[in-house]
Coordinates of C-alpha atoms in Angstrom, one line a residue:
Chain A
X1 CA -1.9 -2.0 29.3
X2 CA -0.2 0.6 27.2
X3 CA -2.0 0.0 23.9
X4 CA -5.6 0.5 23.1
X5 CA -6.2 -2.9 21.5
X6 CA -9.2 -4.1 19.6
X7 CA -10.7 -7.2 21.4
X8 CA -10.4 -10.5 19.6
X9 CA -12.4 -13.5 20.7
X10 CA -10.5 -16.2 22.4
X11 CA -7.4 -14.2 23.4
X12 CA -6.1 -13.9 26.9
X13 CA -5.4 -10.2 27.3
X14 CA -2.8 -10.8 29.9
X15 CA -0.8 -12.7 27.4
X16 CA -1.3 -9.9 24.9
X17 CA -0.2 -7.3 27.3
X18 CA 3.0 -9.1 28.0
X19 CA 3.6 -9.4 24.3
X20 CA 3.0 -5.8 23.7
X21 CA 5.2 -4.6 26.5
X22 CA 8.2 -6.7 25.7
X23 CA 9.1 -5.0 22.4
X24 CA 8.3 -1.6 23.8
X25 CA 11.2 -1.8 26.2
X26 CA 13.7 -1.9 23.4
X27 CA 12.6 1.2 21.5
X28 CA 14.2 4.6 21.9
X29 CA 11.2 6.5 23.2
X30 CA 12.6 10.0 22.8
X31 CA 13.3 9.6 19.2
X32 CA 9.8 8.2 18.6
X33 CA 8.2 11.1 20.4
X34 CA 10.2 13.6 18.4
X35 CA 9.2 12.0 15.1
X36 CA 5.6 11.1 15.5
X37 CA 4.4 14.0 13.3
X38 CA 6.9 12.9 10.6
X39 CA 5.4 9.4 10.7
X40 CA 1.9 10.7 10.4
X41 CA 3.0 12.6 7.3
X42 CA 4.7 9.6 5.8
X43 CA 1.9 7.2 6.6
X44 CA 4.5 4.4 6.9
X45 CA 3.5 1.8 9.4
X46 CA 5.9 -1.1 9.1
X47 CA 9.2 -2.0 7.4
X48 CA 10.4 -5.5 6.8
X49 CA 13.8 -6.0 5.1
X50 CA 14.8 -9.4 3.8
X51 CA 18.4 -9.5 2.9
X52 CA 19.7 -12.4 0.8
X53 CA 23.5 -12.5 0.6
X54 CA 26.3 -14.6 -0.7
X55 CA 27.9 -17.1 1.7
X56 CA 30.6 -15.9 4.2
X57 CA 30.3 -12.3 3.1
X58 CA 28.8 -10.6 6.2
X59 CA 30.0 -11.0 9.8
X60 CA 27.6 -11.2 12.7
X61 CA 28.8 -7.8 13.8
X62 CA 28.1 -6.4 10.3
X63 CA 24.6 -7.8 10.3
X64 CA 23.9 -6.3 13.7
X65 CA 25.4 -3.0 12.6
X66 CA 23.2 -3.0 9.4
X67 CA 20.1 -3.9 11.4
X68 CA 20.7 -1.1 13.9
X69 CA 21.5 1.5 11.2
X70 CA 18.4 0.5 9.2
X71 CA 16.2 0.6 12.3
X72 CA 17.6 4.1 13.3
X73 CA 16.9 5.3 9.8
X74 CA 13.2 4.3 10.0
X75 CA 13.0 5.6 13.6
X76 CA 14.3 9.0 12.2
X77 CA 11.3 8.8 9.8
X78 CA 9.0 8.4 12.8
X79 CA 8.5 4.7 12.9
X80 CA 8.6 2.9 16.3
X81 CA 11.7 0.8 16.4
X82 CA 9.8 -2.5 17.0
X83 CA 7.9 -1.9 13.7
X84 CA 11.2 -2.5 11.9
X85 CA 12.2 -6.1 11.1
X86 CA 15.5 -7.1 9.4
X87 CA 16.1 -10.7 8.3
X88 CA 19.4 -11.9 6.8
X89 CA 19.5 -15.1 4.8
X90 CA 22.7 -16.6 3.6
X91 CA 22.5 -18.1 0.1
X92 CA 23.8 -21.7 0.0
X93 CA 26.8 -21.9 -2.4
X94 CA 25.9 -22.1 -6.0
X95 CA 22.2 -21.0 -5.6
X96 CA 22.3 -17.2 -6.5
X97 CA 22.6 -16.2 -10.1
X98 CA 22.8 -12.7 -11.7
X99 CA 22.7 -12.6 -15.4
X100 CA 22.7 -16.4 -15.5
X101 CA 26.1 -16.5 -13.7
X102 CA 26.6 -17.6 -10.1
X103 CA 27.4 -14.4 -8.2
X104 CA 29.4 -14.9 -5.0
X105 CA 29.7 -11.3 -3.8
X106 CA 26.1 -10.1 -3.8
X107 CA 23.2 -8.9 -1.6
X108 CA 19.6 -8.7 -2.8
X109 CA 17.3 -6.8 -0.5
X110 CA 13.5 -7.0 -0.6
X111 CA 11.8 -4.3 1.4
X112 CA 8.2 -4.5 2.4
X113 CA 6.5 -1.3 3.4
X114 CA 3.1 -1.0 5.0
X115 CA 1.6 1.2 3.6
X116 CA 1.9 3.7 0.7
X117 CA 4.8 5.8 1.8
X118 CA 5.5 8.6 -0.6
X119 CA 3.4 11.6 -1.3
X120 CA 5.7 13.1 -4.0
X121 CA 8.6 12.2 -6.2
X122 CA 10.8 14.5 -4.1
X123 CA 9.9 12.7 -0.9
X124 CA 10.6 9.3 -2.6
X125 CA 14.0 10.5 -3.8
X126 CA 14.9 11.8 -0.4
X127 CA 13.8 8.5 1.2
X128 CA 15.8 6.3 -1.2
X129 CA 18.9 8.4 -0.9
X130 CA 18.6 7.9 2.8
X131 CA 18.3 4.2 2.4
X132 CA 21.2 4.1 0.0
X133 CA 23.6 5.6 2.6
X134 CA 23.1 2.5 4.8
X135 CA 24.5 -0.4 2.8
X136 CA 27.0 1.6 0.8
X137 CA 29.7 1.9 3.5
X138 CA 29.5 -1.8 4.3
X139 CA 29.0 -3.3 0.9
X140 CA 31.2 -1.1 -1.3
X141 CA 34.6 -1.8 0.4
X142 CA 33.9 -5.5 -0.1
X143 CA 33.5 -5.0 -3.8
X144 CA 30.0 -6.4 -3.6
X145 CA 27.0 -5.8 -5.9
X146 CA 23.7 -5.1 -4.2
X147 CA 20.3 -4.0 -5.0
X148 CA 17.0 -3.4 -3.3
X149 CA 13.4 -2.7 -4.2
X150 CA 10.5 -1.6 -2.1
X151 CA 7.1 -3.3 -2.4
X152 CA 4.1 -1.7 -0.7
X153 CA 1.2 -3.5 0.9
X154 CA -1.9 -2.4 2.7
X155 CA -1.6 -1.5 6.4
X156 CA -5.1 -2.9 6.8
X157 CA -3.8 -6.5 6.2
X158 CA -1.3 -6.5 9.0
X159 CA -1.5 -7.9 12.5
X160 CA 1.0 -8.2 15.4
X161 CA 0.6 -10.8 18.1
X162 CA -3.0 -11.3 17.0
X163 CA -3.8 -7.5 17.4
X164 CA -4.4 -4.6 15.1
X165 CA -1.2 -2.6 15.5
X166 CA -1.8 0.9 16.8
X167 CA -1.3 3.8 14.4
X168 CA 2.2 5.2 14.5
X169 CA 1.7 8.4 16.4
X170 CA -1.7 7.5 17.8
X171 CA -2.5 8.3 21.5
X172 CA -2.4 4.6 22.5
X173 CA 1.2 4.6 21.4
X174 CA 2.3 7.8 23.1
X175 CA 1.2 6.9 26.7
Chain B
X1 CA -8.9 -35.8 -16.8
X2 CA -10.6 -33.9 -14.1
X3 CA -9.6 -30.4 -15.1
X4 CA -10.4 -28.4 -18.2
X5 CA -7.0 -27.2 -19.0
X6 CA -5.9 -24.6 -21.5
X7 CA -3.6 -26.3 -24.0
X8 CA 0.0 -25.1 -24.0
X9 CA 2.5 -25.9 -26.8
X10 CA 5.1 -28.6 -26.1
X11 CA 3.5 -30.1 -23.1
X12 CA 2.6 -33.8 -22.8
X13 CA -1.0 -33.8 -21.4
X14 CA -0.5 -37.2 -19.8
X15 CA 2.2 -35.7 -17.6
X16 CA -0.1 -32.8 -16.8
X17 CA -3.0 -35.1 -16.0
X18 CA -0.8 -37.0 -13.6
X19 CA 0.3 -33.8 -11.9
X20 CA -3.2 -32.5 -11.6
X21 CA -4.5 -35.7 -10.1
X22 CA -1.9 -36.2 -7.5
X23 CA -2.7 -33.2 -5.4
X24 CA -6.5 -33.7 -5.8
X25 CA -6.3 -36.9 -3.8
X26 CA -5.3 -35.0 -0.7
X27 CA -8.1 -32.5 -0.6
X28 CA -11.1 -32.9 1.6
X29 CA -13.8 -32.9 -1.2
X30 CA -16.9 -32.5 0.9
X31 CA -15.6 -29.3 2.5
X32 CA -14.8 -27.9 -0.9
X33 CA -18.2 -28.7 -2.3
X34 CA -19.9 -27.0 0.6
X35 CA -17.9 -23.9 0.3
X36 CA -17.7 -23.3 -3.4
X37 CA -20.1 -20.5 -3.3
X38 CA -18.1 -18.8 -0.5
X39 CA -15.0 -19.0 -2.6
X40 CA -16.8 -17.4 -5.5
X41 CA -17.8 -14.5 -3.3
X42 CA -14.3 -14.1 -1.8
X43 CA -12.6 -14.4 -5.2
X44 CA -9.6 -15.8 -3.4
X45 CA -7.7 -18.2 -5.6
X46 CA -4.4 -19.1 -3.9
X47 CA -2.8 -18.6 -0.5
X48 CA 1.0 -19.0 0.1
X49 CA 2.3 -18.5 3.6
X50 CA 6.0 -18.0 4.2
X51 CA 6.8 -18.3 8.0
X52 CA 10.2 -17.2 9.1
X53 CA 10.9 -18.2 12.7
X54 CA 13.6 -18.2 15.3
X55 CA 15.8 -21.3 15.6
X56 CA 14.6 -24.3 17.7
X57 CA 11.3 -22.7 18.4
X58 CA 8.8 -24.9 16.5
X59 CA 8.7 -28.7 16.5
X60 CA 8.0 -30.7 13.4
X61 CA 4.6 -31.6 14.9
X62 CA 3.8 -28.0 15.5
X63 CA 4.7 -27.1 11.9
X64 CA 2.4 -29.8 10.6
X65 CA -0.4 -28.8 13.0
X66 CA -0.1 -25.1 11.9
X67 CA 0.0 -26.1 8.2
X68 CA -3.1 -28.2 8.6
X69 CA -5.0 -25.6 10.6
X70 CA -4.1 -22.9 8.1
X71 CA -5.2 -25.1 5.2
X72 CA -8.5 -26.0 7.0
X73 CA -9.1 -22.3 7.5
X74 CA -8.7 -21.5 3.8
X75 CA -10.8 -24.6 2.9
X76 CA -13.5 -23.2 5.2
X77 CA -13.3 -20.1 3.0
X78 CA -13.9 -22.2 0.0
X79 CA -10.4 -22.7 -1.3
X80 CA -9.3 -26.1 -2.6
X81 CA -6.8 -27.5 -0.1
X82 CA -4.1 -27.9 -2.7
X83 CA -4.3 -24.2 -3.5
X84 CA -2.8 -23.6 0.0
X85 CA 1.0 -23.6 0.5
X86 CA 2.8 -23.2 3.8
X87 CA 6.6 -22.8 4.0
X88 CA 8.5 -22.7 7.2
X89 CA 12.1 -21.2 7.2
X90 CA 14.2 -21.3 10.4
X91 CA 16.3 -18.2 10.7
X92 CA 20.0 -19.0 11.4
X93 CA 21.1 -17.8 14.8
X94 CA 21.8 -14.0 14.9
X95 CA 20.1 -13.2 11.6
X96 CA 16.7 -11.8 12.7
X97 CA 16.4 -8.3 14.2
X98 CA 13.3 -6.5 15.5
X99 CA 13.9 -2.9 16.5
X100 CA 17.6 -3.4 15.8
X101 CA 17.9 -6.1 18.4
X102 CA 18.4 -9.8 17.7
X103 CA 15.0 -11.5 18.5
X104 CA 15.2 -15.2 19.4
X105 CA 11.5 -15.9 20.0
X106 CA 9.8 -14.6 16.9
X107 CA 7.8 -15.5 13.8
X108 CA 7.3 -13.2 10.8
X109 CA 4.7 -14.4 8.4
X110 CA 4.3 -13.1 4.8
X111 CA 1.0 -14.2 3.2
X112 CA 0.5 -14.0 -0.5
X113 CA -3.1 -13.9 -1.7
X114 CA -4.2 -14.3 -5.3
X115 CA -6.3 -12.2 -5.9
X116 CA -8.1 -9.3 -4.3
X117 CA -9.9 -10.9 -1.4
X118 CA -12.0 -8.5 0.5
X119 CA -15.2 -6.8 -0.7
X120 CA -15.7 -4.8 2.5
X121 CA -14.0 -3.7 5.7
X122 CA -16.3 -6.1 7.7
X123 CA -15.3 -9.1 5.5
X124 CA -11.6 -8.1 6.0
X125 CA -12.0 -7.9 9.8
X126 CA -13.8 -11.3 9.9
X127 CA -11.1 -12.9 7.8
X128 CA -8.2 -11.5 9.8
X129 CA -9.8 -12.5 13.1
X130 CA -10.1 -16.0 11.7
X131 CA -6.4 -16.0 10.7
X132 CA -5.4 -14.7 14.2
X133 CA -7.0 -17.7 15.9
X134 CA -4.5 -20.0 14.2
X135 CA -1.0 -19.0 15.5
X136 CA -2.2 -17.6 18.8
X137 CA -2.6 -20.9 20.6
X138 CA 0.7 -22.2 19.4
X139 CA 2.8 -19.0 19.7
X140 CA 1.4 -17.3 22.8
X141 CA 2.3 -20.1 25.3
X142 CA 5.9 -19.9 24.1
X143 CA 6.0 -16.2 24.9
X144 CA 6.7 -15.5 21.2
X145 CA 6.2 -12.3 19.3
X146 CA 4.7 -12.8 15.8
X147 CA 3.2 -10.7 13.0
X148 CA 1.9 -11.2 9.6
X149 CA 0.8 -9.2 6.7
X150 CA -1.1 -10.1 3.5
X151 CA 0.1 -9.0 0.1
X152 CA -2.2 -9.4 -2.8
X153 CA -1.2 -10.2 -6.4
X154 CA -3.1 -10.8 -9.6
X155 CA -4.7 -14.2 -10.1
X156 CA -3.9 -13.7 -13.8
X157 CA -0.1 -14.0 -13.2
X158 CA -0.3 -17.5 -11.6
X159 CA 0.4 -20.9 -13.2
X160 CA 0.5 -24.4 -11.7
X161 CA 2.4 -27.2 -13.3
X162 CA 2.5 -25.1 -16.5
X163 CA -1.2 -24.6 -16.5
X164 CA -3.8 -21.9 -15.9
X165 CA -5.3 -23.1 -12.7
X166 CA -9.1 -23.6 -12.8
X167 CA -11.4 -21.1 -11.1
X168 CA -12.2 -22.1 -7.5
X169 CA -15.8 -23.3 -7.8
X170 CA -15.7 -23.8 -11.6
X171 CA -17.3 -26.8 -13.3
X172 CA -14.0 -28.3 -14.2
X173 CA -13.2 -28.5 -10.5
X174 CA -16.4 -29.9 -9.3
X175 CA -16.4 -33.0 -11.5
Chain C
X1 CA 32.0 5.4 -17.0
X2 CA 29.4 3.7 -19.1
X3 CA 26.3 4.7 -17.2
X4 CA 24.9 8.1 -16.8
X5 CA 24.3 7.9 -13.0
X6 CA 22.5 10.3 -10.8
X7 CA 24.9 11.7 -8.2
X8 CA 24.2 10.7 -4.6
X9 CA 25.8 12.5 -1.7
X10 CA 28.7 10.7 0.1
X11 CA 29.4 8.1 -2.7
X12 CA 32.8 7.7 -4.2
X13 CA 32.0 7.6 -8.0
X14 CA 35.1 5.5 -8.7
X15 CA 33.7 2.8 -6.5
X16 CA 30.4 3.1 -8.3
X17 CA 32.0 2.9 -11.7
X18 CA 33.8 -0.3 -10.7
X19 CA 30.5 -1.8 -9.5
X20 CA 28.7 -0.9 -12.6
X21 CA 31.3 -2.2 -14.9
X22 CA 31.7 -5.6 -13.3
X23 CA 28.2 -6.9 -14.1
X24 CA 28.4 -5.4 -17.6
X25 CA 31.2 -7.7 -18.6
X26 CA 28.9 -10.8 -18.2
X27 CA 26.0 -9.7 -20.3
X28 CA 25.5 -10.7 -23.9
X29 CA 25.7 -7.3 -25.5
X30 CA 24.4 -8.2 -29.0
X31 CA 21.2 -9.8 -27.7
X32 CA 20.5 -6.6 -25.6
X33 CA 21.1 -4.3 -28.6
X34 CA 18.7 -6.4 -30.7
X35 CA 16.0 -6.3 -28.1
X36 CA 16.1 -2.8 -26.7
X37 CA 13.0 -1.8 -28.6
X38 CA 11.1 -4.9 -27.3
X39 CA 12.1 -3.9 -23.7
X40 CA 10.8 -0.4 -24.2
X41 CA 7.5 -1.8 -25.3
X42 CA 7.3 -4.2 -22.4
X43 CA 8.4 -1.6 -19.8
X44 CA 9.9 -4.4 -17.8
X45 CA 12.9 -3.3 -15.8
X46 CA 13.9 -6.1 -13.4
X47 CA 13.1 -9.7 -12.8
X48 CA 13.9 -11.5 -9.5
X49 CA 12.9 -15.2 -9.2
X50 CA 12.9 -16.9 -5.8
X51 CA 12.6 -20.6 -6.2
X52 CA 11.8 -22.6 -3.1
X53 CA 12.2 -26.3 -3.7
X54 CA 12.1 -29.7 -1.9
X55 CA 15.4 -31.1 -0.6
X56 CA 17.7 -33.1 -2.8
X57 CA 15.6 -32.5 -5.9
X58 CA 17.7 -30.2 -8.1
X59 CA 21.3 -30.6 -8.9
X60 CA 23.8 -27.8 -9.2
X61 CA 23.9 -28.2 -12.9
X62 CA 20.1 -28.1 -13.1
X63 CA 20.0 -24.9 -11.1
X64 CA 22.6 -23.3 -13.4
X65 CA 20.7 -24.5 -16.4
X66 CA 17.4 -23.0 -15.1
X67 CA 19.1 -19.8 -14.2
X68 CA 20.6 -19.4 -17.7
X69 CA 17.4 -20.4 -19.4
X70 CA 15.4 -17.9 -17.3
X71 CA 17.9 -15.2 -18.0
X72 CA 17.9 -15.9 -21.7
X73 CA 14.2 -15.7 -21.7
X74 CA 14.2 -12.2 -20.2
X75 CA 17.0 -11.1 -22.4
X76 CA 14.9 -12.2 -25.4
X77 CA 12.2 -9.8 -24.0
X78 CA 14.8 -7.0 -24.1
X79 CA 16.0 -7.0 -20.5
X80 CA 19.8 -6.6 -19.8
X81 CA 21.0 -10.0 -18.4
X82 CA 22.3 -8.4 -15.2
X83 CA 18.8 -7.2 -14.4
X84 CA 17.8 -10.8 -14.0
X85 CA 18.3 -12.5 -10.6
X86 CA 17.5 -16.1 -9.8
X87 CA 17.7 -17.4 -6.2
X88 CA 17.2 -21.1 -5.2
X89 CA 16.4 -22.0 -1.6
X90 CA 16.2 -25.6 -0.6
X91 CA 13.4 -26.2 1.9
X92 CA 14.6 -28.1 5.0
X93 CA 12.9 -31.5 5.3
X94 CA 9.4 -31.3 6.7
X95 CA 8.9 -27.6 6.3
X96 CA 6.9 -27.3 3.0
X97 CA 3.2 -28.2 3.0
X98 CA 0.7 -28.2 0.2
X99 CA -2.9 -28.8 1.2
X100 CA -1.8 -29.4 4.7
X101 CA 0.5 -32.3 3.7
X102 CA 4.3 -32.2 3.6
X103 CA 5.2 -32.2 -0.1
X104 CA 8.6 -33.6 -0.9
X105 CA 8.7 -33.1 -4.7
X106 CA 7.7 -29.5 -5.2
X107 CA 8.9 -26.1 -6.3
X108 CA 7.2 -22.8 -5.5
X109 CA 8.4 -19.8 -7.5
X110 CA 7.8 -16.2 -6.6
X111 CA 8.6 -13.8 -9.4
X112 CA 9.1 -10.1 -8.8
X113 CA 8.7 -7.8 -11.8
X114 CA 9.6 -4.1 -11.8
X115 CA 7.4 -2.7 -13.2
X116 CA 3.9 -3.2 -14.8
X117 CA 4.7 -5.6 -17.6
X118 CA 1.6 -6.4 -19.7
X119 CA -0.3 -4.0 -22.0
X120 CA -2.9 -6.6 -23.0
X121 CA -4.3 -10.0 -22.1
X122 CA -2.7 -11.4 -25.2
X123 CA 0.7 -10.1 -24.3
X124 CA 0.3 -11.5 -20.8
X125 CA -0.7 -15.0 -22.1
X126 CA 2.3 -15.0 -24.6
X127 CA 4.6 -14.1 -21.8
X128 CA 3.4 -16.7 -19.3
X129 CA 3.4 -19.4 -22.0
X130 CA 7.1 -18.5 -22.6
X131 CA 7.8 -18.7 -18.9
X132 CA 6.1 -22.1 -18.6
X133 CA 8.4 -23.6 -21.2
X134 CA 11.4 -23.1 -18.9
X135 CA 10.6 -25.3 -15.8
X136 CA 8.5 -27.9 -17.5
X137 CA 11.3 -29.9 -19.2
X138 CA 13.2 -30.0 -15.9
X139 CA 10.4 -30.5 -13.4
X140 CA 7.9 -32.7 -15.2
X141 CA 10.3 -35.7 -15.8
X142 CA 10.9 -35.7 -12.0
X143 CA 7.2 -36.0 -11.3
X144 CA 7.4 -32.7 -9.5
X145 CA 4.5 -30.2 -8.8
X146 CA 5.4 -26.6 -9.2
X147 CA 3.8 -23.2 -9.4
X148 CA 4.7 -19.6 -9.8
X149 CA 3.1 -16.3 -9.6
X150 CA 4.3 -12.9 -10.6
X151 CA 4.0 -9.9 -8.3
X152 CA 4.6 -6.4 -9.7
X153 CA 6.3 -3.5 -7.9
X154 CA 7.2 0.1 -8.9
X155 CA 10.4 0.6 -10.9
X156 CA 10.7 3.9 -9.0
X157 CA 11.4 2.1 -5.7
X158 CA 14.5 0.2 -7.0
X159 CA 18.2 0.9 -6.6
X160 CA 21.3 -1.0 -7.7
X161 CA 24.6 -0.4 -5.9
X162 CA 23.2 2.8 -4.5
X163 CA 22.2 4.1 -7.9
X164 CA 19.1 4.7 -9.9
X165 CA 19.4 1.9 -12.5
X166 CA 19.3 3.3 -16.1
X167 CA 16.2 2.7 -18.2
X168 CA 16.4 -0.5 -20.2
X169 CA 17.1 0.7 -23.7
X170 CA 18.2 4.2 -22.7
X171 CA 21.2 5.9 -24.3
X172 CA 23.3 5.5 -21.1
X173 CA 23.0 1.8 -21.5
X174 CA 23.8 1.5 -25.2
X175 CA 27.1 3.2 -25.1

């Protein structure tokens, strides 16, 4: 078992082990190792992006590209890749309104961070400028409008596969 | 009328009464009465769970089972059953990515609590361990990955059917 | 260019200008000008409403009516119209549960405010009573149950079209 996990009553640890190991296989380990110290400084533990977009505006390849670029961005900040989730939801026609008018060329992105991410205004600005570079090349040529905001929740109220996720950069993750 | 409601201009109170009474019929009253003191200690007033899951992964019966088990859990913590909402949203194929890869066997759960729930680390751990017991028996045999986090908002910014919801455990609720 | 924007590396400002100008065309400028001082007092910068509702319960015309009424409400509080987003999502049949029971006549509304909105209990009550007047006339005649809560995030973690949105009521907006 690669993770030091906190025991929880009623769980079969073989199942847990299998669950933990599956996502590990997909993460670029070298990048993680390089950036563990950055992650510790940022104290960012999880990023979930929910992207609501107008119908027929993003191809499957563009979604995949955005998901990978977003993941790489967070990995460059020291987050393990499998701590990054990206969900796309296509609005049904006639269900998204900006300024009271149906908008048919739009993406609204809600970003959940666990936990408090930014130690200074400068760090925050640097981070947001990095985020901005991701959707701009995809959305701007389409003439889209888009916006995002980040909402921050406590890392202590998060569980993965019934487990307390290891600290980014902790020994249990490095093994 | 069973609830002491705060009057709001322009509302027909007969309509309100009807709305309040309908959901009351479905709550297991004995459990609530037993747990009112627990609710007061927890100061938890509302739980909304939004479950995003891979396509074709949960049957209707499993959704209903999860919704009931989740509701019973919160009722055991002293919350009236009708203060517990569970929404399932099936991701369209190719729209959910973990670590930059499309994940086809996954559930991401966002839990909204009104309001601040946990008075101590120990209470928090007990609560989360209780939550964990609910999805594990359904998700683990399917080989799924899943995660949840809880985000907490102010009880003061919540309204039901145009009304200020009564305190869990208040006299207006016990009648 | 109508907005004073903060330069971000790698962005074509002509593209940005086009993006900024498009939504401006749809906002009722006079209302904004009248209410700029109210907005400054409220310090509310963005409102996003996500409305999950039962299937086949709201017509397209009703959604449009609600979106416009909601937008007008926020405009009356001093917010530029294009800072107000309303998304409707129809629950698939059998996916929404209240009190552990499938509810087929329901709307759950999550409201995101950027940023802290209310300076006093009285201001909060006034605001919520204003919000309540919007869904009541649409939802009550249908015998629906509905609820909403407001969750508040930092204005500093918000970007539109890759830009720092101007302050509501700032000079760059009034031009």
